[in-house]
XYZ file of C-alpha atoms in Angstrom:
64
model
C -79.749 -42.930 33.980
C -77.966 -39.567 34.326
C -79.023 -36.559 32.314
C -77.184 -35.779 29.074
C -74.903 -32.766 29.336
C -74.879 -30.257 26.512
C -71.485 -29.534 24.954
C -70.530 -26.168 26.477
C -67.937 -25.392 23.797
C -70.467 -25.848 21.016
C -72.949 -23.699 22.895
C -70.456 -20.827 22.826
C -69.833 -21.190 19.087
C -73.344 -21.457 17.678
C -76.759 -19.956 18.313
C -80.163 -21.507 17.701
C -82.719 -19.189 16.145
C -86.374 -19.098 17.110
C -87.225 -21.394 14.217
C -84.538 -23.909 15.161
C -81.920 -22.989 12.569
C -78.289 -23.008 13.690
C -76.233 -19.900 12.929
C -72.520 -19.332 13.501
C -69.704 -16.960 12.668
C -67.809 -17.701 9.451
C -64.252 -18.979 9.668
C -61.191 -17.130 8.376
C -61.263 -13.822 10.250
C -58.846 -14.516 13.114
C -55.371 -14.021 11.714
C -53.335 -13.394 8.525
C -55.780 -10.647 7.598
C -53.149 -8.484 5.898
C -52.761 -10.896 3.009
C -56.508 -11.327 2.527
C -58.323 -8.880 0.276
C -60.650 -6.379 1.950
C -63.543 -7.606 -0.152
C -62.881 -11.129 1.076
C -62.816 -10.141 4.759
C -65.979 -8.054 4.337
C -67.757 -11.068 2.873
C -66.803 -13.097 5.943
C -68.466 -10.751 8.468
C -71.741 -11.647 10.114
C -73.351 -14.974 10.887
C -74.541 -17.630 8.450
C -76.921 -20.575 8.669
C -74.870 -23.748 8.933
C -74.910 -26.515 6.343
C -77.587 -29.173 6.622
C -74.908 -31.864 6.938
C -73.620 -30.329 10.190
C -76.972 -29.553 11.808
C -77.757 -33.084 13.035
C -74.373 -33.450 14.768
C -74.491 -29.985 16.343
C -78.060 -30.393 17.624
C -76.987 -33.646 19.277
C -74.107 -31.852 20.992
C -76.467 -29.134 22.200
C -78.908 -31.707 23.572
C -81.778 -30.741 21.244
Protein backbone atom coordinates (compact mmCIF):
# COMPACT_ATOMS: atom_id res chain seq x y z
CA UNK A 1 0.00 0.00 0.00
CA UNK A 2 1.47 3.41 -0.92
CA UNK A 3 2.00 6.09 1.67
CA UNK A 4 -0.67 8.77 2.12
CA UNK A 5 0.36 12.15 0.77
CA UNK A 6 -0.38 15.23 2.82
CA UNK A 7 -2.39 17.95 1.08
CA UNK A 8 0.26 20.55 0.19
CA UNK A 9 -2.26 23.36 -0.28
CA UNK A 10 -3.68 22.85 3.20
CA UNK A 11 -0.18 22.75 4.63
CA UNK A 12 0.44 26.24 3.25
CA UNK A 13 -2.79 27.62 4.72
CA UNK A 14 -2.71 26.31 8.28
CA UNK A 15 -0.16 25.71 11.01
CA UNK A 16 -0.24 23.11 13.78
CA UNK A 17 0.80 24.38 17.19
CA UNK A 18 2.91 22.42 19.63
CA UNK A 19 -0.22 21.24 21.43
CA UNK A 20 -1.88 20.10 18.20
CA UNK A 21 -4.27 23.01 17.70
CA UNK A 22 -4.76 24.25 14.14
CA UNK A 23 -4.36 27.99 13.55
CA UNK A 24 -4.97 29.94 10.35
CA UNK A 25 -5.32 33.46 9.03
CA UNK A 26 -8.83 34.93 9.10
CA UNK A 27 -10.67 35.46 5.84
CA UNK A 28 -11.73 38.83 4.46
CA UNK A 29 -8.47 40.78 4.18
CA UNK A 30 -7.59 40.27 0.51
CA UNK A 31 -9.63 42.79 -1.43
CA UNK A 32 -12.42 45.41 -1.20
CA UNK A 33 -10.71 46.85 1.87
CA UNK A 34 -11.75 50.43 1.13
CA UNK A 35 -15.39 49.73 1.89
CA UNK A 36 -14.62 47.84 5.10
CA UNK A 37 -14.30 49.81 8.31
CA UNK A 38 -10.81 50.14 9.81
CA UNK A 39 -12.01 48.59 13.04
CA UNK A 40 -13.28 45.60 11.09
CA UNK A 41 -9.99 45.06 9.23
CA UNK A 42 -8.01 45.45 12.46
CA UNK A 43 -10.12 42.74 14.06
CA UNK A 44 -9.29 40.40 11.18
CA UNK A 45 -5.49 40.60 11.64
CA UNK A 46 -3.56 37.76 13.20
CA UNK A 47 -4.23 34.04 13.38
CA UNK A 48 -7.09 32.25 15.11
CA UNK A 49 -7.68 28.70 16.30
CA UNK A 50 -9.98 26.99 13.83
CA UNK A 51 -13.44 25.69 14.69
CA UNK A 52 -13.72 22.21 16.15
CA UNK A 53 -15.94 21.16 13.24
CA UNK A 54 -13.12 21.79 10.74
CA UNK A 55 -10.26 20.27 12.73
CA UNK A 56 -11.00 16.61 11.95
CA UNK A 57 -11.14 17.23 8.18
CA UNK A 58 -8.00 19.39 8.14
CA UNK A 59 -5.97 16.94 10.24
CA UNK A 60 -6.91 14.20 7.78
CA UNK A 61 -5.69 16.34 4.89
CA UNK A 62 -2.42 17.00 6.71
CA UNK A 63 -1.92 13.29 7.39
CA UNK A 64 -2.09 13.61 11.19
